[in-house]
PDB file of C-alpha atoms (C1' of nucleotides) in Angstrom:
ATOM      1  CA  MET W   1      56.890   4.635  -8.139  1.00  0.00           C
ATOM      2  CA  PRO W   2      53.667   3.544  -9.295  1.00  0.00           C
ATOM      3  CA  GLU W   3      50.558   3.504  -7.172  1.00  0.00           C
ATOM      4  CA  LEU W   4      48.128   6.328  -6.503  1.00  0.00           C
ATOM      5  CA  PRO W   5      49.861   7.849  -3.461  1.00  0.00           C
ATOM      6  CA  GLU W   6      53.272   7.852  -5.107  1.00  0.00           C
ATOM      7  CA  VAL W   7      51.922   9.307  -8.332  1.00  0.00           C
ATOM      8  CA  GLU W   8      50.121  11.992  -6.351  1.00  0.00           C
ATOM      9  CA  ALA W   9      53.386  12.921  -4.657  1.00  0.00           C
ATOM     10  CA  ALA W  10      55.035  13.093  -8.067  1.00  0.00           C
ATOM     11  CA  ALA W  11      52.207  15.213  -9.472  1.00  0.00           C
ATOM     12  CA  ARG W  12      52.810  17.726  -6.702  1.00  0.00           C
ATOM     13  CA  ILE W  13      56.428  17.993  -7.779  1.00  0.00           C
ATOM     14  CA  ALA W  14      55.329  18.464 -11.381  1.00  0.00           C
ATOM     15  CA  ARG W  15      52.883  21.207 -10.348  1.00  0.00           C
ATOM     16  CA  ARG W  16      55.508  23.021  -8.356  1.00  0.00           C
ATOM     17  CA  THR W  17      57.976  22.884 -11.231  1.00  0.00           C
ATOM     18  CA  ALA W  18      55.886  23.153 -14.359  1.00  0.00           C
ATOM     19  CA  GLN W  19      52.610  24.891 -13.639  1.00  0.00           C
ATOM     20  CA  GLY W  20      52.402  28.207 -15.449  1.00  0.00           C
ATOM     21  CA  GLN W  21      55.727  27.656 -17.168  1.00  0.00           C
ATOM     22  CA  VAL W  22      56.410  27.879 -20.875  1.00  0.00           C
ATOM     23  CA  VAL W  23      58.060  24.880 -22.522  1.00  0.00           C
ATOM     24  CA  LYS W  24      61.285  25.792 -24.231  1.00  0.00           C
ATOM     25  CA  ARG W  25      62.292  22.358 -25.441  1.00  0.00           C
ATOM     26  CA  VAL W  26      61.485  18.685 -24.837  1.00  0.00           C
ATOM     27  CA  ARG W  27      64.264  16.167 -25.247  1.00  0.00           C
ATOM     28  CA  VAL W  28      63.445  12.466 -25.650  1.00  0.00           C
ATOM     29  CA  LEU W  29      66.482  10.430 -24.680  1.00  0.00           C
ATOM     30  CA  HIS W  30      65.306   6.847 -25.051  1.00  0.00           C
ATOM     31  CA  ARG W  31      63.737   5.204 -28.070  1.00  0.00           C
ATOM     32  CA  ALA W  32      61.047   3.527 -25.949  1.00  0.00           C
ATOM     33  CA  GLN W  33      59.576   6.912 -25.052  1.00  0.00           C
ATOM     34  CA  ARG W  34      59.728   7.978 -28.695  1.00  0.00           C
ATOM     35  CA  LYS W  35      56.771   5.714 -29.421  1.00  0.00           C
ATOM     36  CA  GLY W  36      54.412   8.148 -27.739  1.00  0.00           C
ATOM     37  CA  LEU W  37      56.600  11.203 -28.218  1.00  0.00           C
ATOM     38  CA  SER W  38      58.204  11.290 -31.651  1.00  0.00           C
ATOM     39  CA  ASP W  39      60.724  14.031 -32.323  1.00  0.00           C
ATOM     40  CA  ARG W  40      58.071  15.819 -34.335  1.00  0.00           C
ATOM     41  CA  VAL W  41      55.511  15.721 -31.531  1.00  0.00           C
ATOM     42  CA  ALA W  42      58.117  16.635 -28.935  1.00  0.00           C
ATOM     43  CA  GLY W  43      59.099  19.590 -31.074  1.00  0.00           C
ATOM     44  CA  SER W  44      55.498  20.743 -31.228  1.00  0.00           C
ATOM     45  CA  LEU W  45      55.547  21.239 -27.468  1.00  0.00           C
ATOM     46  CA  SER W  46      57.916  24.184 -27.616  1.00  0.00           C
ATOM     47  CA  GLY W  47      56.071  27.378 -26.739  1.00  0.00           C
ATOM     48  CA  GLU W  48      53.258  25.612 -24.919  1.00  0.00           C
ATOM     49  CA  ARG W  49      52.349  27.000 -21.536  1.00  0.00           C
ATOM     50  CA  VAL W  50      51.503  24.418 -18.887  1.00  0.00           C
ATOM     51  CA  GLY W  51      48.203  25.037 -17.159  1.00  0.00           C
ATOM     52  CA  SER W  52      46.621  22.582 -14.752  1.00  0.00           C
ATOM     53  CA  ILE W  53      48.334  19.312 -13.929  1.00  0.00           C
ATOM     54  CA  ILE W  54      45.945  16.565 -12.990  1.00  0.00           C
ATOM     55  CA  ARG W  55      46.280  13.010 -11.738  1.00  0.00           C
ATOM     56  CA  ARG W  56      43.783  10.220 -12.408  1.00  0.00           C
ATOM     57  CA  GLY W  57      44.649   6.829 -11.019  1.00  0.00           C
ATOM     58  CA  LYS W  58      48.280   6.350 -11.867  1.00  0.00           C
ATOM     59  CA  TYR W  59      48.162   8.774 -14.803  1.00  0.00           C
ATOM     60  CA  GLN W  60      49.290  12.373 -14.851  1.00  0.00           C
ATOM     61  CA  ALA W  61      48.288  14.906 -17.480  1.00  0.00           C
ATOM     62  CA  LEU W  62      49.778  18.327 -18.063  1.00  0.00           C
ATOM     63  CA  GLY W  63      47.302  20.715 -19.621  1.00  0.00           C
ATOM     64  CA  LEU W  64      48.818  22.687 -22.502  1.00  0.00           C
ATOM     65  CA  SER W  65      47.844  26.111 -23.809  1.00  0.00           C
ATOM     66  CA  SER W  66      47.016  24.637 -27.230  1.00  0.00           C
ATOM     67  CA  GLY W  67      44.308  22.602 -25.533  1.00  0.00           C
ATOM     68  CA  ARG W  68      46.213  19.340 -25.765  1.00  0.00           C
ATOM     69  CA  TRP W  69      47.349  17.148 -22.881  1.00  0.00           C
ATOM     70  CA  LEU W  70      50.762  15.706 -22.204  1.00  0.00           C
ATOM     71  CA  VAL W  71      49.921  12.386 -20.594  1.00  0.00           C
ATOM     72  CA  VAL W  72      52.484  10.509 -18.488  1.00  0.00           C
ATOM     73  CA  HIS W  73      52.357   7.075 -16.875  1.00  0.00           C
ATOM     74  CA  PHE W  74      55.268   5.928 -14.726  1.00  0.00           C
ATOM     75  CA  ARG W  75      54.575   2.184 -15.015  1.00  0.00           C
ATOM     76  CA  MET W  76      57.055   0.333 -12.818  1.00  0.00           C
ATOM     77  CA  THR W  77      59.965   2.637 -12.156  1.00  0.00           C
ATOM     78  CA  GLY W  78      59.213   6.120 -13.440  1.00  0.00           C
ATOM     79  CA  ASP W  79      59.556   9.250 -11.344  1.00  0.00           C
ATOM     80  CA  TRP W  80      60.139  12.970 -11.708  1.00  0.00           C
ATOM     81  CA  ALA W  81      63.383  14.706 -10.964  1.00  0.00           C
ATOM     82  CA  VAL W  82      63.895  18.450 -11.065  1.00  0.00           C
ATOM     83  CA  ARG W  83      66.969  20.274 -12.234  1.00  0.00           C
ATOM     84  CA  ARG W  84      68.187  23.491 -13.808  1.00  0.00           C
ATOM     85  CA  VAL W  85      68.562  23.786 -17.554  1.00  0.00           C
ATOM     86  CA  GLY W  86      72.125  25.032 -17.369  1.00  0.00           C
ATOM     87  CA  ASP W  87      73.228  22.418 -14.843  1.00  0.00           C
ATOM     88  CA  THR W  88      76.536  20.935 -15.963  1.00  0.00           C
ATOM     89  CA  THR W  89      76.476  17.971 -13.593  1.00  0.00           C
ATOM     90  CA  PRO W  90      75.751  14.752 -15.491  1.00  0.00           C
ATOM     91  CA  LEU W  91      72.124  13.921 -16.102  1.00  0.00           C
ATOM     92  CA  ASP W  92      70.819  10.854 -14.302  1.00  0.00           C
ATOM     93  CA  ALA W  93      71.772   7.766 -16.307  1.00  0.00           C
ATOM     94  CA  HIS W  94      68.089   6.822 -16.377  1.00  0.00           C
ATOM     95  CA  ALA W  95      66.778  10.172 -17.553  1.00  0.00           C
ATOM     96  CA  ARG W  96      64.409   9.414 -20.443  1.00  0.00           C
ATOM     97  CA  VAL W  97      62.632  12.692 -21.172  1.00  0.00           C
ATOM     98  CA  VAL W  98      63.688  16.221 -20.245  1.00  0.00           C
ATOM     99  CA  ILE W  99      61.116  19.012 -20.334  1.00  0.00           C
ATOM    100  CA  GLU W 100      62.910  22.345 -20.265  1.00  0.00           C
ATOM    101  CA  PHE W 101      61.113  25.544 -19.335  1.00  0.00           C
ATOM    102  CA  ALA W 102      61.764  29.137 -20.231  1.00  0.00           C
ATOM    103  CA  ASN W 103      62.373  30.018 -16.581  1.00  0.00           C
ATOM    104  CA  GLY W 104      65.392  27.698 -16.468  1.00  0.00           C
ATOM    105  CA  SER W 105      63.867  24.817 -14.555  1.00  0.00           C
ATOM    106  CA  ALA W 106      63.472  21.353 -16.019  1.00  0.00           C
ATOM    107  CA  LEU W 107      61.296  18.369 -15.257  1.00  0.00           C
ATOM    108  CA  VAL W 108      63.080  15.073 -15.905  1.00  0.00           C
ATOM    109  CA  LEU W 109      61.351  11.736 -16.361  1.00  0.00           C
ATOM    110  CA  VAL W 110      63.707   9.258 -14.703  1.00  0.00           C
ATOM    111  CA  ASP W 111      62.843   5.642 -15.403  1.00  0.00           C
ATOM    112  CA  ALA W 112      65.309   2.787 -15.018  1.00  0.00           C
ATOM    113  CA  ARG W 113      63.259   0.255 -16.958  1.00  0.00           C
ATOM    114  CA  ALA W 114      62.135   2.698 -19.640  1.00  0.00           C
ATOM    115  CA  LEU W 115      58.618   1.314 -19.522  1.00  0.00           C
ATOM    116  CA  ALA W 116      57.034   4.648 -18.674  1.00  0.00           C
ATOM    117  CA  THR W 117      54.749   6.065 -21.337  1.00  0.00           C
ATOM    118  CA  VAL W 118      54.523   9.657 -22.498  1.00  0.00           C
ATOM    119  CA  GLY W 119      52.179  10.959 -25.139  1.00  0.00           C
ATOM    120  CA  VAL W 120      50.233  13.938 -26.391  1.00  0.00           C
ATOM    121  CA  VAL W 121      46.472  13.718 -26.824  1.00  0.00           C
ATOM    122  CA  ALA W 122      43.984  16.157 -28.291  1.00  0.00           C
ATOM    123  CA  GLY W 123      42.087  18.275 -25.796  1.00  0.00           C
ATOM    124  CA  ALA W 124      38.699  17.208 -27.072  1.00  0.00           C
ATOM    125  CA  GLY W 125      39.045  13.595 -26.045  1.00  0.00           C
ATOM    126  CA  ASP W 126      39.335  12.133 -22.590  1.00  0.00           C
ATOM    127  CA  PRO W 127      43.058  12.087 -21.818  1.00  0.00           C
ATOM    128  CA  PHE W 128      42.661   8.845 -19.932  1.00  0.00           C
ATOM    129  CA  PRO W 129      41.516   5.369 -20.782  1.00  0.00           C
ATOM    130  CA  ARG W 130      38.322   4.187 -19.142  1.00  0.00           C
ATOM    131  CA  LEU W 131      39.288   4.460 -15.505  1.00  0.00           C
ATOM    132  CA  GLY W 132      37.080   3.507 -12.602  1.00  0.00           C
ATOM    133  CA  PRO W 133      36.580   5.825  -9.623  1.00  0.00           C
ATOM    134  CA  GLU W 134      39.597   7.034  -7.700  1.00  0.00           C
ATOM    135  CA  ALA W 135      40.593   4.583  -4.969  1.00  0.00           C
ATOM    136  CA  ASN W 136      40.362   7.366  -2.400  1.00  0.00           C
ATOM    137  CA  GLY W 137      37.318   9.073  -3.889  1.00  0.00           C
ATOM    138  CA  LYS W 138      33.693   9.306  -2.850  1.00  0.00           C
ATOM    139  CA  ASP W 139      32.578   7.611  -6.052  1.00  0.00           C
ATOM    140  CA  PHE W 140      34.342   4.427  -5.006  1.00  0.00           C
ATOM    141  CA  THR W 141      31.474   2.887  -3.071  1.00  0.00           C
ATOM    142  CA  GLN W 142      30.228  -0.499  -1.990  1.00  0.00           C
ATOM    143  CA  ALA W 143      27.472  -0.240  -4.598  1.00  0.00           C
ATOM    144  CA  TRP W 144      29.935   0.530  -7.394  1.00  0.00           C
ATOM    145  CA  LEU W 145      32.371  -2.200  -6.471  1.00  0.00           C
ATOM    146  CA  HIS W 146      29.648  -4.764  -5.938  1.00  0.00           C
ATOM    147  CA  ASN W 147      28.277  -3.961  -9.370  1.00  0.00           C
ATOM    148  CA  ARG W 148      31.685  -4.242 -11.004  1.00  0.00           C
ATOM    149  CA  LEU W 149      32.439  -7.559  -9.297  1.00  0.00           C
ATOM    150  CA  THR W 150      29.189  -9.126 -10.410  1.00  0.00           C
ATOM    151  CA  GLY W 151      29.877 -11.918 -12.841  1.00  0.00           C
ATOM    152  CA  ARG W 152      33.630 -11.722 -12.410  1.00  0.00           C
ATOM    153  CA  ARG W 153      35.073 -15.202 -12.240  1.00  0.00           C
ATOM    154  CA  GLY W 154      38.603 -14.145 -11.343  1.00  0.00           C
ATOM    155  CA  ALA W 155      40.054 -13.570  -7.891  1.00  0.00           C
ATOM    156  CA  ILE W 156      39.275 -10.420  -5.910  1.00  0.00           C
ATOM    157  CA  LYS W 157      42.962  -9.466  -5.806  1.00  0.00           C
ATOM    158  CA  VAL W 158      43.172  -9.514  -9.595  1.00  0.00           C
ATOM    159  CA  ALA W 159      39.951  -7.487  -9.839  1.00  0.00           C
ATOM    160  CA  LEU W 160      41.435  -4.763  -7.651  1.00  0.00           C
ATOM    161  CA  LEU W 161      44.275  -4.371 -10.125  1.00  0.00           C
ATOM    162  CA  ASP W 162      41.805  -3.716 -12.956  1.00  0.00           C
ATOM    163  CA  GLN W 163      41.920   0.065 -13.376  1.00  0.00           C
ATOM    164  CA  THR W 164      38.390   0.126 -14.767  1.00  0.00           C
ATOM    165  CA  VAL W 165      37.179  -1.285 -11.451  1.00  0.00           C
ATOM    166  CA  VAL W 166      39.065   1.164  -9.280  1.00  0.00           C
ATOM    167  CA  ALA W 167      41.776   3.592 -10.352  1.00  0.00           C
ATOM    168  CA  GLY W 168      45.104   3.836  -8.606  1.00  0.00           C
ATOM    169  CA  VAL W 169      45.460   0.515  -6.800  1.00  0.00           C
ATOM    170  CA  GLY W 170      48.579  -1.467  -7.718  1.00  0.00           C
ATOM    171  CA  ASN W 171      50.098  -4.746  -6.696  1.00  0.00           C
ATOM    172  CA  ILE W 172      51.366  -3.601  -3.316  1.00  0.00           C
ATOM    173  CA  TYR W 173      48.272  -1.838  -2.004  1.00  0.00           C
ATOM    174  CA  ALA W 174      45.983  -4.560  -3.365  1.00  0.00           C
ATOM    175  CA  SER W 175      47.617  -7.078  -1.006  1.00  0.00           C
ATOM    176  CA  GLU W 176      47.747  -4.527   1.791  1.00  0.00           C
ATOM    177  CA  ALA W 177      44.080  -3.576   1.479  1.00  0.00           C
ATOM    178  CA  LEU W 178      42.881  -7.187   1.437  1.00  0.00           C
ATOM    179  CA  TRP W 179      44.947  -7.948   4.521  1.00  0.00           C
ATOM    180  CA  ARG W 180      43.319  -5.004   6.249  1.00  0.00           C
ATOM    181  CA  ALA W 181      39.870  -6.243   5.202  1.00  0.00           C
ATOM    182  CA  ARG W 182      40.761  -9.832   6.169  1.00  0.00           C
ATOM    183  CA  ILE W 183      39.706 -11.056   2.739  1.00  0.00           C
ATOM    184  CA  ASP W 184      41.384 -14.041   1.089  1.00  0.00           C
ATOM    185  CA  PRO W 185      42.904 -12.691  -2.145  1.00  0.00           C
ATOM    186  CA  ARG W 186      42.005 -15.932  -3.942  1.00  0.00           C
ATOM    187  CA  VAL W 187      38.278 -15.604  -3.390  1.00  0.00           C
ATOM    188  CA  VAL W 188      36.282 -15.362  -6.619  1.00  0.00           C
ATOM    189  CA  ALA W 189      35.304 -11.705  -6.934  1.00  0.00           C
ATOM    190  CA  SER W 190      31.612 -12.290  -7.590  1.00  0.00           C
ATOM    191  CA  THR W 191      31.193 -14.383  -4.431  1.00  0.00           C
ATOM    192  CA  LEU W 192      32.033 -11.667  -1.904  1.00  0.00           C
ATOM    193  CA  THR W 193      29.148 -10.728   0.386  1.00  0.00           C
ATOM    194  CA  ARG W 194      27.920  -7.152   0.434  1.00  0.00           C
ATOM    195  CA  ALA W 195      29.548  -6.708   3.810  1.00  0.00           C
ATOM    196  CA  GLN W 196      32.839  -8.003   2.490  1.00  0.00           C
ATOM    197  CA  VAL W 197      32.666  -5.684  -0.505  1.00  0.00           C
ATOM    198  CA  ALA W 198      32.025  -2.765   1.835  1.00  0.00           C
ATOM    199  CA  GLY W 199      35.007  -3.908   3.852  1.00  0.00           C
ATOM    200  CA  VAL W 200      37.236  -3.968   0.793  1.00  0.00           C
ATOM    201  CA  VAL W 201      36.197  -0.417  -0.096  1.00  0.00           C
ATOM    202  CA  ARG W 202      36.863   0.805   3.448  1.00  0.00           C
ATOM    203  CA  ALA W 203      40.189  -1.008   3.660  1.00  0.00           C
ATOM    204  CA  THR W 204      41.338   0.246   0.268  1.00  0.00           C
ATOM    205  CA  LYS W 205      40.549   3.840   1.195  1.00  0.00           C
ATOM    206  CA  ALA W 206      42.286   3.491   4.545  1.00  0.00           C
ATOM    207  CA  THR W 207      45.354   1.944   2.950  1.00  0.00           C
ATOM    208  CA  ILE W 208      45.606   4.631   0.284  1.00  0.00           C
ATOM    209  CA  ALA W 209      44.918   7.415   2.779  1.00  0.00           C
ATOM    210  CA  ARG W 210      47.659   6.203   5.036  1.00  0.00           C
ATOM    211  CA  ALA W 211      50.142   6.071   2.180  1.00  0.00           C
ATOM    212  CA  LEU W 212      49.125   9.538   1.016  1.00  0.00           C
ATOM    213  CA  LYS W 213      49.722  10.836   4.514  1.00  0.00           C
ATOM    214  CA  GLY W 214      53.152   9.279   4.509  1.00  0.00           C
ATOM    215  CA  GLY W 215      54.040  11.244   1.404  1.00  0.00           C
ATOM    216  CA  GLY W 216      53.597   8.368  -0.971  1.00  0.00           C
ATOM    217  CA  ARG W 217      57.152   7.177  -1.035  1.00  0.00           C
ATOM    218  CA  TYR W 218      57.106   3.466  -0.471  1.00  0.00           C
ATOM    219  CA  SER W 219      60.293   2.832  -2.394  1.00  0.00           C
ATOM    220  CA  GLN W 220      62.125   4.404   0.483  1.00  0.00           C
ATOM    221  CA  GLY W 221      60.299   2.270   3.021  1.00  0.00           C
ATOM    222  CA  THR W 222      58.921   5.279   4.811  1.00  0.00           C
ATOM    223  CA  TYR W 223      56.247   4.241   7.195  1.00  0.00           C
ATOM    224  CA  GLU W 224      57.156   2.183  10.187  1.00  0.00           C
ATOM    225  CA  GLY W 225      57.927  -1.383   9.263  1.00  0.00           C
ATOM    226  CA  ARG W 226      57.092  -0.801   5.580  1.00  0.00           C
ATOM    227  CA  PHE W 227      54.130  -3.013   4.724  1.00  0.00           C
ATOM    228  CA  ALA W 228      51.812  -5.357   6.574  1.00  0.00           C
ATOM    229  CA  VAL W 229      52.184  -8.212   4.112  1.00  0.00           C
ATOM    230  CA  TYR W 230      53.784  -7.077   0.849  1.00  0.00           C
ATOM    231  CA  ASP W 231      57.270  -8.566   0.386  1.00  0.00           C
ATOM    232  CA  ARG W 232      57.030 -10.208   3.826  1.00  0.00           C
ATOM    233  CA  GLU W 233      56.828 -13.877   2.839  1.00  0.00           C
ATOM    234  CA  GLY W 234      57.797 -16.072   5.791  1.00  0.00           C
ATOM    235  CA  GLU W 235      57.585 -13.216   8.271  1.00  0.00           C
ATOM    236  CA  PRO W 236      55.007 -12.971  11.065  1.00  0.00           C
ATOM    237  CA  CYS W 237      51.662 -11.272  10.504  1.00  0.00           C
ATOM    238  CA  ARG W 238      51.589  -8.001  12.410  1.00  0.00           C
ATOM    239  CA  ARG W 239      48.107  -8.832  13.644  1.00  0.00           C
ATOM    240  CA  CYS W 240      48.230 -12.523  14.555  1.00  0.00           C
ATOM    241  CA  ARG W 241      51.880 -13.634  14.162  1.00  0.00           C
ATOM    242  CA  ALA W 242      51.011 -16.353  11.642  1.00  0.00           C
ATOM    243  CA  THR W 243      53.429 -16.714   8.743  1.00  0.00           C
ATOM    244  CA  ILE W 244      52.784 -14.534   5.697  1.00  0.00           C
ATOM    245  CA  VAL W 245      52.341 -16.524   2.482  1.00  0.00           C
ATOM    246  CA  ARG W 246      53.260 -15.555  -1.066  1.00  0.00           C
ATOM    247  CA  ILE W 247      51.345 -16.838  -4.077  1.00  0.00           C
ATOM    248  CA  VAL W 248      51.219 -15.834  -7.736  1.00  0.00           C
ATOM    249  CA  GLN W 249      48.034 -14.558  -9.338  1.00  0.00           C
ATOM    250  CA  ALA W 250      47.831 -13.399 -12.950  1.00  0.00           C
ATOM    251  CA  GLY W 251      51.589 -13.457 -12.963  1.00  0.00           C
ATOM    252  CA  ARG W 252      51.959 -11.109 -10.021  1.00  0.00           C
ATOM    253  CA  SER W 253      52.993 -11.759  -6.437  1.00  0.00           C
ATOM    254  CA  THR W 254      50.265 -11.725  -3.821  1.00  0.00           C
ATOM    255  CA  TYR W 255      50.945 -11.767  -0.087  1.00  0.00           C
ATOM    256  CA  TYR W 256      48.435 -12.584   2.621  1.00  0.00           C
ATOM    257  CA  CYS W 257      47.999 -13.944   6.105  1.00  0.00           C
ATOM    258  CA  PRO W 258      46.318 -17.360   5.953  1.00  0.00           C
ATOM    259  CA  ARG W 259      45.129 -17.198   9.560  1.00  0.00           C
ATOM    260  CA  CYS W 260      43.509 -13.762   9.351  1.00  0.00           C
ATOM    261  CA  VAL W 261      41.447 -14.737   6.324  1.00  0.00           C
ATOM    262  CA  THR W 262      40.391 -18.037   7.911  1.00  0.00           C
ATOM    263  CA  LYS W 263      38.964 -16.138  10.854  1.00  0.00           C
ATOM    264  CA  GLU W 264      36.978 -14.048   8.415  1.00  0.00           C
ATOM    265  CA  LYS W 265      35.438 -17.133   6.809  1.00  0.00           C
ATOM    266  CA  ARG W 266      34.172 -18.419  10.145  1.00  0.00           C
ATOM    267  CA  ARG W 267      32.301 -15.265  11.012  1.00  0.00           C
TER     268      ARG W 267
ATOM    269  C1'  DC L   1      40.366 -15.399 -18.895  1.00  0.00           C
ATOM    270  C1'  DG L   2      45.932 -16.289 -19.262  1.00  0.00           C
ATOM    271  C1'  DA L   3      50.149 -15.352 -22.033  1.00  0.00           C
ATOM    272  C1'  DC L   4      53.091 -12.246 -23.934  1.00  0.00           C
ATOM    273  C1'  DT L   5      55.355  -7.845 -24.578  1.00  0.00           C
ATOM    274  C1'  DC L   6      57.737  -3.498 -23.754  1.00  0.00           C
ATOM    275  C1'  DC L   7      62.876  -2.394 -21.007  1.00  0.00           C
ATOM    276  C1'  DT L   8      66.710  -2.474 -17.592  1.00  0.00           C
ATOM    277  C1'  DG L   9      68.717  -3.474 -13.105  1.00  0.00           C
ATOM    278  C1'  DA L  10      69.210  -6.247  -9.013  1.00  0.00           C
ATOM    279  C1'  DC L  11      70.142 -10.322  -7.139  1.00  0.00           C
ATOM    280  C1'  DA L  12      70.686 -15.566  -6.526  1.00  0.00           C
TER     281       DA L  12
ATOM    282  C1'  DT D   1      73.459 -17.036 -16.543  1.00  0.00           C
ATOM    283  C1'  DG D   2      68.824 -17.017 -15.148  1.00  0.00           C
ATOM    284  C1'  DT D   3      64.950 -15.111 -12.658  1.00  0.00           C
ATOM    285  C1'  DC D   4      62.312 -11.587 -10.958  1.00  0.00           C
ATOM    286  C1'  DA D   5      60.339  -6.800 -10.449  1.00  0.00           C
ATOM    287  C1'  DG D   6      55.728  -1.881  -7.905  1.00  0.00           C
ATOM    288  C1'  DG D   7      52.057  -1.811 -14.928  1.00  0.00           C
ATOM    289  C1'  DA D   8      49.137  -2.253 -18.562  1.00  0.00           C
ATOM    290  C1'  DG D   9      48.096  -2.847 -23.585  1.00  0.00           C
ATOM    291  C1'  DT D  10      47.424  -6.460 -26.907  1.00  0.00           C
ATOM    292  C1'  DC D  11      46.443 -10.884 -28.498  1.00  0.00           C
ATOM    293  C1'  DG D  12      44.621 -15.650 -28.808  1.00  0.00           C
TER     294       DG D  12
END
DNA sequence: CGACTCCTGACA
DNA sequence: TGTCAGGAGTCG
């Protein structure tokens, strides 16, 4: 469940389960996760006490008493599940990593596609790659975004997916935010007016805030009518009833309302 | 910049 | 059987 609101919801589960707990054992069940978490590294986690658990963009990091970080990224289909160590019911078929704690609880990385990444990094370094400001944070401003879009020849939609531009926006909320801002996703990023850039920032924050409020669980189609445009090709725009269009940008689906963005151009 | 890759499951 | 999927690192 990958975008900022969903990862935040997952981080809360991780905090509730793991914070303050001592790791008894970490089991890596899929070879894909062994790239970042070899058996040797996984073994070194035994005895670590989990301190703070932070989220940055779509990353989570569990602070360890040795000073290291256990960094997790869900990618497409990762999520946390919680269970008891002694539980004899079968483990989820997609369980990839099991973190067992001394108190008998366990945090399970469940990930159908096994694309999630798990790794341990030294405490000295930044646990995260170069991420831009949080999509719902005060540092994500019109000035910042305008600066980062300067000279960008690609489309605004693709720019929003660049985590060094803004952290936490994924393919769904990128389309949703641009619909809210009435910006054509195909527009070259550097050509947006200052007002349009401000609108994108506002719309992104509103979109993320709304999802956070809903508990960040879009896979279950929580909020009324799911999304405004995402996965609604051929259906009527909730604002103007025009037909939602799907295009492909940088290999990813983009959805938008052609009429809403035309109105914006005429302003 | 785009193309390709890592994996598996769902669906046409 | 083939195509597509909510992500991002790497490569040309």
